[in-house]
């Protein structure tokens, strides 16, 4: 399952500094997390492409929220949500 989250973050340095710890926390704490890519878009927008083993793993992760320091810091660097979609890779 693929999660596509588009958001704004005007403090680029803070967002990028938090990314490594966020990924480490996801790898340690999120069952079914397979990887993620962060894409910088024009106008202060970003697209996070996250791959999950299953929709159930994604839902379980979402229920945990920002439960670890690296995740909380990364989420804290986000100014606003633009869109959030999920789909199946084919």
PDB file of N, CA and C in Angstrom:
ATOM      1  N   UNK A   1       0.827  -1.158   0.000  1.00  0.00           N
ATOM      2  CA  UNK A   1       0.000   0.000   0.000  1.00  0.00           C
ATOM      3  C   UNK A   1       0.883   1.236   0.000  1.00  0.00           C
ATOM      4  N   UNK A   2       0.459   2.238  -0.737  1.00  0.00           N
ATOM      5  CA  UNK A   2       1.213   3.485  -0.826  1.00  0.00           C
ATOM      6  C   UNK A   2       0.403   4.610  -0.191  1.00  0.00           C
ATOM      7  N   UNK A   3       1.067   5.380   0.647  1.00  0.00           N
ATOM      8  CA  UNK A   3       0.476   6.564   1.271  1.00  0.00           C
ATOM      9  C   UNK A   3       1.118   7.783   0.615  1.00  0.00           C
ATOM     10  N   UNK A   4       0.301   8.712   0.144  1.00  0.00           N
ATOM     11  CA  UNK A   4       0.775   9.950  -0.466  1.00  0.00           C
ATOM     12  C   UNK A   4       0.267  11.121   0.368  1.00  0.00           C
ATOM     13  N   UNK A   5       1.184  11.817   1.017  1.00  0.00           N
ATOM     14  CA  UNK A   5       0.798  12.943   1.854  1.00  0.00           C
ATOM     15  C   UNK A   5       1.497  14.195   1.344  1.00  0.00           C
ATOM     16  N   UNK A   6       0.690  15.164   0.969  1.00  0.00           N
ATOM     17  CA  UNK A   6       1.209  16.446   0.498  1.00  0.00           C
ATOM     18  C   UNK A   6       0.972  17.474   1.593  1.00  0.00           C
ATOM     19  N   UNK A   7       2.011  18.253   1.922  1.00  0.00           N
ATOM     20  CA  UNK A   7       1.909  19.200   3.026  1.00  0.00           C
ATOM     21  C   UNK A   7       2.801  20.409   2.775  1.00  0.00           C
ATOM     22  N   UNK A   8       2.606  21.431   3.590  1.00  0.00           N
ATOM     23  CA  UNK A   8       3.461  22.612   3.543  1.00  0.00           C
ATOM     24  C   UNK A   8       4.396  22.591   4.743  1.00  0.00           C
ATOM     25  N   UNK A   9       5.588  23.080   4.516  1.00  0.00           N
ATOM     26  CA  UNK A   9       6.589  23.226   5.574  1.00  0.00           C
ATOM     27  C   UNK A   9       7.538  24.324   5.118  1.00  0.00           C
ATOM     28  N   UNK A  10       7.424  25.465   5.723  1.00  0.00           N
ATOM     29  CA  UNK A  10       8.219  26.604   5.268  1.00  0.00           C
ATOM     30  C   UNK A  10       9.611  26.649   5.879  1.00  0.00           C
ATOM     31  N   UNK A  11       9.829  25.889   6.954  1.00  0.00           N
ATOM     32  CA  UNK A  11      11.165  25.802   7.537  1.00  0.00           C
ATOM     33  C   UNK A  11      11.841  24.537   7.007  1.00  0.00           C
ATOM     34  N   UNK A  12      12.391  24.660   5.814  1.00  0.00           N
ATOM     35  CA  UNK A  12      13.010  23.533   5.105  1.00  0.00           C
ATOM     36  C   UNK A  12      14.087  22.851   5.952  1.00  0.00           C
ATOM     37  N   UNK A  13      14.945  23.661   6.580  1.00  0.00           N
ATOM     38  CA  UNK A  13      16.053  23.114   7.360  1.00  0.00           C
ATOM     39  C   UNK A  13      15.544  22.271   8.532  1.00  0.00           C
ATOM     40  N   UNK A  14      14.522  22.745   9.215  1.00  0.00           N
ATOM     41  CA  UNK A  14      13.962  21.989  10.345  1.00  0.00           C
ATOM     42  C   UNK A  14      13.370  20.669   9.867  1.00  0.00           C
ATOM     43  N   UNK A  15      12.625  20.717   8.776  1.00  0.00           N
ATOM     44  CA  UNK A  15      11.998  19.514   8.245  1.00  0.00           C
ATOM     45  C   UNK A  15      13.050  18.469   7.878  1.00  0.00           C
ATOM     46  N   UNK A  16      14.064  18.883   7.135  1.00  0.00           N
ATOM     47  CA  UNK A  16      15.093  17.946   6.694  1.00  0.00           C
ATOM     48  C   UNK A  16      15.936  17.430   7.855  1.00  0.00           C
ATOM     49  N   UNK A  17      16.177  18.279   8.848  1.00  0.00           N
ATOM     50  CA  UNK A  17      16.946  17.848  10.019  1.00  0.00           C
ATOM     51  C   UNK A  17      16.185  16.783  10.807  1.00  0.00           C
ATOM     52  N   UNK A  18      14.863  16.858  10.811  1.00  0.00           N
ATOM     53  CA  UNK A  18      14.050  15.907  11.563  1.00  0.00           C
ATOM     54  C   UNK A  18      13.818  14.600  10.815  1.00  0.00           C
ATOM     55  N   UNK A  19      14.066  14.581   9.532  1.00  0.00           N
ATOM     56  CA  UNK A  19      13.708  13.427   8.700  1.00  0.00           C
ATOM     57  C   UNK A  19      14.412  12.132   9.116  1.00  0.00           C
ATOM     58  N   UNK A  20      15.704  12.188   9.366  1.00  0.00           N
ATOM     59  CA  UNK A  20      16.473  10.980   9.678  1.00  0.00           C
ATOM     60  C   UNK A  20      15.950  10.303  10.943  1.00  0.00           C
ATOM     61  N   UNK A  21      15.706  11.077  11.993  1.00  0.00           N
ATOM     62  CA  UNK A  21      15.197  10.504  13.239  1.00  0.00           C
ATOM     63  C   UNK A  21      13.777   9.974  13.056  1.00  0.00           C
ATOM     64  N   UNK A  22      12.975  10.664  12.254  1.00  0.00           N
ATOM     65  CA  UNK A  22      11.620  10.188  11.996  1.00  0.00           C
ATOM     66  C   UNK A  22      11.656   8.831  11.312  1.00  0.00           C
ATOM     67  N   UNK A  23      12.482   8.677  10.303  1.00  0.00           N
ATOM     68  CA  UNK A  23      12.584   7.395   9.602  1.00  0.00           C
ATOM     69  C   UNK A  23      13.087   6.295  10.529  1.00  0.00           C
ATOM     70  N   UNK A  24      14.052   6.606  11.369  1.00  0.00           N
ATOM     71  CA  UNK A  24      14.572   5.613  12.317  1.00  0.00           C
ATOM     72  C   UNK A  24      13.477   5.183  13.290  1.00  0.00           C
ATOM     73  N   UNK A  25      12.671   6.136  13.754  1.00  0.00           N
ATOM     74  CA  UNK A  25      11.578   5.799  14.664  1.00  0.00           C
ATOM     75  C   UNK A  25      10.524   4.949  13.966  1.00  0.00           C
ATOM     76  N   UNK A  26      10.219   5.267  12.720  1.00  0.00           N
ATOM     77  CA  UNK A  26       9.255   4.457  11.972  1.00  0.00           C
ATOM     78  C   UNK A  26       9.789   3.037  11.800  1.00  0.00           C
ATOM     79  N   UNK A  27      11.061   2.894  11.455  1.00  0.00           N
ATOM     80  CA  UNK A  27      11.642   1.560  11.261  1.00  0.00           C
ATOM     81  C   UNK A  27      11.616   0.753  12.561  1.00  0.00           C
ATOM     82  N   UNK A  28      11.817   1.409  13.691  1.00  0.00           N
ATOM     83  CA  UNK A  28      11.857   0.721  14.980  1.00  0.00           C
ATOM     84  C   UNK A  28      10.473   0.422  15.545  1.00  0.00           C
ATOM     85  N   UNK A  29       9.482   1.237  15.191  1.00  0.00           N
ATOM     86  CA  UNK A  29       8.205   1.181  15.896  1.00  0.00           C
ATOM     87  C   UNK A  29       6.985   0.886  15.030  1.00  0.00           C
ATOM     88  N   UNK A  30       7.123   0.915  13.719  1.00  0.00           N
ATOM     89  CA  UNK A  30       5.951   0.787  12.855  1.00  0.00           C
ATOM     90  C   UNK A  30       6.008  -0.503  12.056  1.00  0.00           C
ATOM     91  N   UNK A  31       5.242  -1.483  12.514  1.00  0.00           N
ATOM     92  CA  UNK A  31       5.147  -2.767  11.821  1.00  0.00           C
ATOM     93  C   UNK A  31       4.659  -2.540  10.394  1.00  0.00           C
ATOM     94  N   UNK A  32       5.327  -3.136   9.438  1.00  0.00           N
ATOM     95  CA  UNK A  32       4.907  -3.047   8.047  1.00  0.00           C
ATOM     96  C   UNK A  32       5.396  -1.837   7.297  1.00  0.00           C
ATOM     97  N   UNK A  33       6.192  -0.973   7.939  1.00  0.00           N
ATOM     98  CA  UNK A  33       6.779   0.184   7.252  1.00  0.00           C
ATOM     99  C   UNK A  33       7.892  -0.317   6.346  1.00  0.00           C
ATOM    100  N   UNK A  34       7.782  -0.046   5.052  1.00  0.00           N
ATOM    101  CA  UNK A  34       8.762  -0.542   4.086  1.00  0.00           C
ATOM    102  C   UNK A  34       9.727   0.523   3.597  1.00  0.00           C
ATOM    103  N   UNK A  35       9.362   1.785   3.706  1.00  0.00           N
ATOM    104  CA  UNK A  35      10.252   2.853   3.262  1.00  0.00           C
ATOM    105  C   UNK A  35       9.478   4.100   2.883  1.00  0.00           C
ATOM    106  N   UNK A  36      10.237   5.178   2.667  1.00  0.00           N
ATOM    107  CA  UNK A  36       9.606   6.461   2.337  1.00  0.00           C
ATOM    108  C   UNK A  36      10.549   7.316   1.512  1.00  0.00           C
ATOM    109  N   UNK A  37       9.934   8.152   0.684  1.00  0.00           N
ATOM    110  CA  UNK A  37      10.684   9.135  -0.104  1.00  0.00           C
ATOM    111  C   UNK A  37      10.010  10.480   0.085  1.00  0.00           C
ATOM    112  N   UNK A  38      10.812  11.504   0.280  1.00  0.00           N
ATOM    113  CA  UNK A  38      10.310  12.853   0.463  1.00  0.00           C
ATOM    114  C   UNK A  38      10.667  13.671  -0.774  1.00  0.00           C
ATOM    115  N   UNK A  39       9.656  14.302  -1.363  1.00  0.00           N
ATOM    116  CA  UNK A  39       9.845  15.074  -2.589  1.00  0.00           C
ATOM    117  C   UNK A  39       9.553  16.539  -2.288  1.00  0.00           C
ATOM    118  N   UNK A  40      10.511  17.411  -2.609  1.00  0.00           N
ATOM    119  CA  UNK A  40      10.302  18.846  -2.441  1.00  0.00           C
ATOM    120  C   UNK A  40       9.634  19.399  -3.697  1.00  0.00           C
ATOM    121  N   UNK A  41       8.506  20.054  -3.498  1.00  0.00           N
ATOM    122  CA  UNK A  41       7.726  20.632  -4.584  1.00  0.00           C
ATOM    123  C   UNK A  41       7.852  22.154  -4.541  1.00  0.00           C
ATOM    124  N   UNK A  42       7.452  22.849  -5.585  1.00  0.00           N
ATOM    125  CA  UNK A  42       7.511  24.310  -5.561  1.00  0.00           C
ATOM    126  C   UNK A  42       6.585  24.918  -4.503  1.00  0.00           C
ATOM    127  N   UNK A  43       6.908  26.109  -4.077  1.00  0.00           N
ATOM    128  CA  UNK A  43       6.032  26.881  -3.204  1.00  0.00           C
ATOM    129  C   UNK A  43       5.967  26.423  -1.764  1.00  0.00           C
ATOM    130  N   UNK A  44       7.002  25.756  -1.272  1.00  0.00           N
ATOM    131  CA  UNK A  44       6.998  25.337   0.123  1.00  0.00           C
ATOM    132  C   UNK A  44       6.187  24.081   0.382  1.00  0.00           C
ATOM    133  N   UNK A  45       5.803  23.369  -0.686  1.00  0.00           N
ATOM    134  CA  UNK A  45       5.051  22.123  -0.511  1.00  0.00           C
ATOM    135  C   UNK A  45       5.976  20.917  -0.646  1.00  0.00           C
ATOM    136  N   UNK A  46       5.549  19.830   0.005  1.00  0.00           N
ATOM    137  CA  UNK A  46       6.296  18.579   0.026  1.00  0.00           C
ATOM    138  C   UNK A  46       5.342  17.423  -0.230  1.00  0.00           C
ATOM    139  N   UNK A  47       5.867  16.347  -0.781  1.00  0.00           N
ATOM    140  CA  UNK A  47       5.106  15.118  -0.982  1.00  0.00           C
ATOM    141  C   UNK A  47       5.880  13.986  -0.325  1.00  0.00           C
ATOM    142  N   UNK A  48       5.246  13.329   0.629  1.00  0.00           N
ATOM    143  CA  UNK A  48       5.853  12.182   1.297  1.00  0.00           C
ATOM    144  C   UNK A  48       5.200  10.923   0.732  1.00  0.00           C
ATOM    145  N   UNK A  49       6.016  10.054   0.151  1.00  0.00           N
ATOM    146  CA  UNK A  49       5.550   8.809  -0.452  1.00  0.00           C
ATOM    147  C   UNK A  49       6.018   7.683   0.458  1.00  0.00           C
ATOM    148  N   UNK A  50       5.071   7.038   1.118  1.00  0.00           N
ATOM    149  CA  UNK A  50       5.396   6.023   2.123  1.00  0.00           C
ATOM    150  C   UNK A  50       4.817   4.689   1.679  1.00  0.00           C
ATOM    151  N   UNK A  51       5.641   3.661   1.757  1.00  0.00           N
ATOM    152  CA  UNK A  51       5.198   2.327   1.359  1.00  0.00           C
ATOM    153  C   UNK A  51       4.978   1.464   2.601  1.00  0.00           C
ATOM    154  N   UNK A  52       3.805   0.812   2.639  1.00  0.00           N
ATOM    155  CA  UNK A  52       3.416  -0.068   3.735  1.00  0.00           C
ATOM    156  C   UNK A  52       3.164  -1.471   3.202  1.00  0.00           C
ATOM    157  N   UNK A  53       3.401  -2.464   4.031  1.00  0.00           N
ATOM    158  CA  UNK A  53       3.145  -3.849   3.659  1.00  0.00           C
ATOM    159  C   UNK A  53       1.650  -4.067   3.409  1.00  0.00           C
ATOM    160  N   UNK A  54       0.810  -3.397   4.211  1.00  0.00           N
ATOM    161  CA  UNK A  54      -0.639  -3.587   4.078  1.00  0.00           C
ATOM    162  C   UNK A  54      -1.385  -2.354   4.568  1.00  0.00           C
ATOM    163  N   UNK A  55      -2.648  -2.281   4.199  1.00  0.00           N
ATOM    164  CA  UNK A  55      -3.506  -1.201   4.685  1.00  0.00           C
ATOM    165  C   UNK A  55      -3.678  -1.290   6.206  1.00  0.00           C
ATOM    166  N   UNK A  56      -3.713  -2.497   6.740  1.00  0.00           N
ATOM    167  CA  UNK A  56      -3.834  -2.673   8.188  1.00  0.00           C
ATOM    168  C   UNK A  56      -2.619  -2.106   8.918  1.00  0.00           C
ATOM    169  N   UNK A  57      -1.422  -2.307   8.357  1.00  0.00           N
ATOM    170  CA  UNK A  57      -0.212  -1.745   8.963  1.00  0.00           C
ATOM    171  C   UNK A  57      -0.261  -0.221   8.939  1.00  0.00           C
ATOM    172  N   UNK A  58      -0.737   0.336   7.839  1.00  0.00           N
ATOM    173  CA  UNK A  58      -0.874   1.788   7.732  1.00  0.00           C
ATOM    174  C   UNK A  58      -1.830   2.311   8.801  1.00  0.00           C
ATOM    175  N   UNK A  59      -2.983   1.679   8.949  1.00  0.00           N
ATOM    176  CA  UNK A  59      -3.967   2.120   9.939  1.00  0.00           C
ATOM    177  C   UNK A  59      -3.409   2.020  11.362  1.00  0.00           C
ATOM    178  N   UNK A  60      -2.680   0.958  11.647  1.00  0.00           N
ATOM    179  CA  UNK A  60      -2.077   0.792  12.978  1.00  0.00           C
ATOM    180  C   UNK A  60      -1.048   1.886  13.247  1.00  0.00           C
ATOM    181  N   UNK A  61      -0.280   2.236  12.231  1.00  0.00           N
ATOM    182  CA  UNK A  61       0.701   3.306  12.378  1.00  0.00           C
ATOM    183  C   UNK A  61       0.013   4.636  12.620  1.00  0.00           C
ATOM    184  N   UNK A  62      -1.005   4.901  11.858  1.00  0.00           N
ATOM    185  CA  UNK A  62      -1.735   6.160  11.998  1.00  0.00           C
ATOM    186  C   UNK A  62      -2.327   6.290  13.400  1.00  0.00           C
ATOM    187  N   UNK A  63      -2.789   5.184  13.958  1.00  0.00           N
ATOM    188  CA  UNK A  63      -3.379   5.205  15.302  1.00  0.00           C
ATOM    189  C   UNK A  63      -2.341   5.562  16.373  1.00  0.00           C
ATOM    190  N   UNK A  64      -1.073   5.241  16.127  1.00  0.00           N
ATOM    191  CA  UNK A  64      -0.021   5.554  17.096  1.00  0.00           C
ATOM    192  C   UNK A  64       0.294   7.045  17.144  1.00  0.00           C
ATOM    193  N   UNK A  65       0.105   7.742  16.030  1.00  0.00           N
ATOM    194  CA  UNK A  65       0.407   9.169  15.999  1.00  0.00           C
ATOM    195  C   UNK A  65       1.889   9.438  16.225  1.00  0.00           C
ATOM    196  N   UNK A  66       2.217  10.632  16.687  1.00  0.00           N
ATOM    197  CA  UNK A  66       3.630  11.001  16.917  1.00  0.00           C
ATOM    198  C   UNK A  66       4.115  10.529  18.285  1.00  0.00           C
ATOM    199  N   UNK A  67       4.224   9.207  18.448  1.00  0.00           N
ATOM    200  CA  UNK A  67       4.531   8.615  19.749  1.00  0.00           C
ATOM    201  C   UNK A  67       6.013   8.550  20.084  1.00  0.00           C
ATOM    202  N   UNK A  68       6.867   8.919  19.169  1.00  0.00           N
ATOM    203  CA  UNK A  68       8.315   8.906  19.418  1.00  0.00           C
ATOM    204  C   UNK A  68       8.891  10.277  19.093  1.00  0.00           C
ATOM    205  N   UNK A  69      10.005  10.645  19.725  1.00  0.00           N
ATOM    206  CA  UNK A  69      10.543  11.998  19.559  1.00  0.00           C
ATOM    207  C   UNK A  69      10.848  12.386  18.106  1.00  0.00           C
ATOM    208  N   UNK A  70      11.435  11.489  17.338  1.00  0.00           N
ATOM    209  CA  UNK A  70      11.762  11.814  15.949  1.00  0.00           C
ATOM    210  C   UNK A  70      10.526  12.044  15.099  1.00  0.00           C
ATOM    211  N   UNK A  71       9.503  11.242  15.350  1.00  0.00           N
ATOM    212  CA  UNK A  71       8.242  11.397  14.622  1.00  0.00           C
ATOM    213  C   UNK A  71       7.585  12.709  15.022  1.00  0.00           C
ATOM    214  N   UNK A  72       7.555  13.000  16.310  1.00  0.00           N
ATOM    215  CA  UNK A  72       6.940  14.239  16.799  1.00  0.00           C
ATOM    216  C   UNK A  72       7.645  15.469  16.230  1.00  0.00           C
ATOM    217  N   UNK A  73       8.968  15.429  16.161  1.00  0.00           N
ATOM    218  CA  UNK A  73       9.713  16.581  15.624  1.00  0.00           C
ATOM    219  C   UNK A  73       9.402  16.787  14.146  1.00  0.00           C
ATOM    220  N   UNK A  74       9.361  15.704  13.382  1.00  0.00           N
ATOM    221  CA  UNK A  74       9.060  15.826  11.948  1.00  0.00           C
ATOM    222  C   UNK A  74       7.644  16.352  11.749  1.00  0.00           C
ATOM    223  N   UNK A  75       6.683  15.768  12.448  1.00  0.00           N
ATOM    224  CA  UNK A  75       5.299  16.229  12.331  1.00  0.00           C
ATOM    225  C   UNK A  75       5.180  17.680  12.772  1.00  0.00           C
ATOM    226  N   UNK A  76       5.953  18.086  13.781  1.00  0.00           N
ATOM    227  CA  UNK A  76       5.934  19.467  14.261  1.00  0.00           C
ATOM    228  C   UNK A  76       6.471  20.469  13.255  1.00  0.00           C
ATOM    229  N   UNK A  77       7.283  19.998  12.321  1.00  0.00           N
ATOM    230  CA  UNK A  77       7.834  20.872  11.284  1.00  0.00           C
ATOM    231  C   UNK A  77       6.852  21.098  10.138  1.00  0.00           C
ATOM    232  N   UNK A  78       5.747  20.381  10.151  1.00  0.00           N
ATOM    233  CA  UNK A  78       4.733  20.517   9.093  1.00  0.00           C
ATOM    234  C   UNK A  78       3.776  21.644   9.461  1.00  0.00           C
ATOM    235  N   UNK A  79       3.603  22.572   8.507  1.00  0.00           N
ATOM    236  CA  UNK A  79       2.713  23.718   8.740  1.00  0.00           C
ATOM    237  C   UNK A  79       1.254  23.374   8.466  1.00  0.00           C
ATOM    238  N   UNK A  80       1.000  22.608   7.420  1.00  0.00           N
ATOM    239  CA  UNK A  80      -0.384  22.291   7.089  1.00  0.00           C
ATOM    240  C   UNK A  80      -0.489  21.156   6.096  1.00  0.00           C
ATOM    241  N   UNK A  81      -1.579  20.437   6.192  1.00  0.00           N
ATOM    242  CA  UNK A  81      -1.854  19.325   5.284  1.00  0.00           C
ATOM    243  C   UNK A  81      -2.537  19.860   4.029  1.00  0.00           C
ATOM    244  N   UNK A  82      -2.043  19.441   2.857  1.00  0.00           N
ATOM    245  CA  UNK A  82      -2.659  19.805   1.578  1.00  0.00           C
ATOM    246  C   UNK A  82      -3.558  18.671   1.102  1.00  0.00           C
ATOM    247  N   UNK A  83      -3.046  17.440   1.127  1.00  0.00           N
ATOM    248  CA  UNK A  83      -3.837  16.274   0.734  1.00  0.00           C
ATOM    249  C   UNK A  83      -3.221  15.022   1.333  1.00  0.00           C
ATOM    250  N   UNK A  84      -4.064  13.989   1.428  1.00  0.00           N
ATOM    251  CA  UNK A  84      -3.638  12.705   1.987  1.00  0.00           C
ATOM    252  C   UNK A  84      -4.424  11.615   1.278  1.00  0.00           C
ATOM    253  N   UNK A  85      -3.706  10.744   0.571  1.00  0.00           N
ATOM    254  CA  UNK A  85      -4.368   9.672  -0.190  1.00  0.00           C
ATOM    255  C   UNK A  85      -3.616   8.374   0.019  1.00  0.00           C
ATOM    256  N   UNK A  86      -4.314   7.280  -0.201  1.00  0.00           N
ATOM    257  CA  UNK A  86      -3.698   5.957  -0.155  1.00  0.00           C
ATOM    258  C   UNK A  86      -4.153   5.178  -1.385  1.00  0.00           C
ATOM    259  N   UNK A  87      -3.274   4.291  -1.835  1.00  0.00           N
ATOM    260  CA  UNK A  87      -3.616   3.448  -2.978  1.00  0.00           C
ATOM    261  C   UNK A  87      -2.713   2.235  -3.034  1.00  0.00           C
ATOM    262  N   UNK A  88      -2.994   1.376  -3.981  1.00  0.00           N
ATOM    263  CA  UNK A  88      -2.220   0.156  -4.172  1.00  0.00           C
ATOM    264  C   UNK A  88      -1.267   0.328  -5.363  1.00  0.00           C
ATOM    265  N   UNK A  89      -0.019  -0.034  -5.161  1.00  0.00           N
ATOM    266  CA  UNK A  89       0.952   0.002  -6.249  1.00  0.00           C
ATOM    267  C   UNK A  89       0.662  -1.137  -7.200  1.00  0.00           C
ATOM    268  N   UNK A  90       0.737  -0.866  -8.460  1.00  0.00           N
ATOM    269  CA  UNK A  90       0.481  -1.896  -9.482  1.00  0.00           C
ATOM    270  C   UNK A  90       1.684  -2.044 -10.380  1.00  0.00           C
TER     271      UNK A  90
END
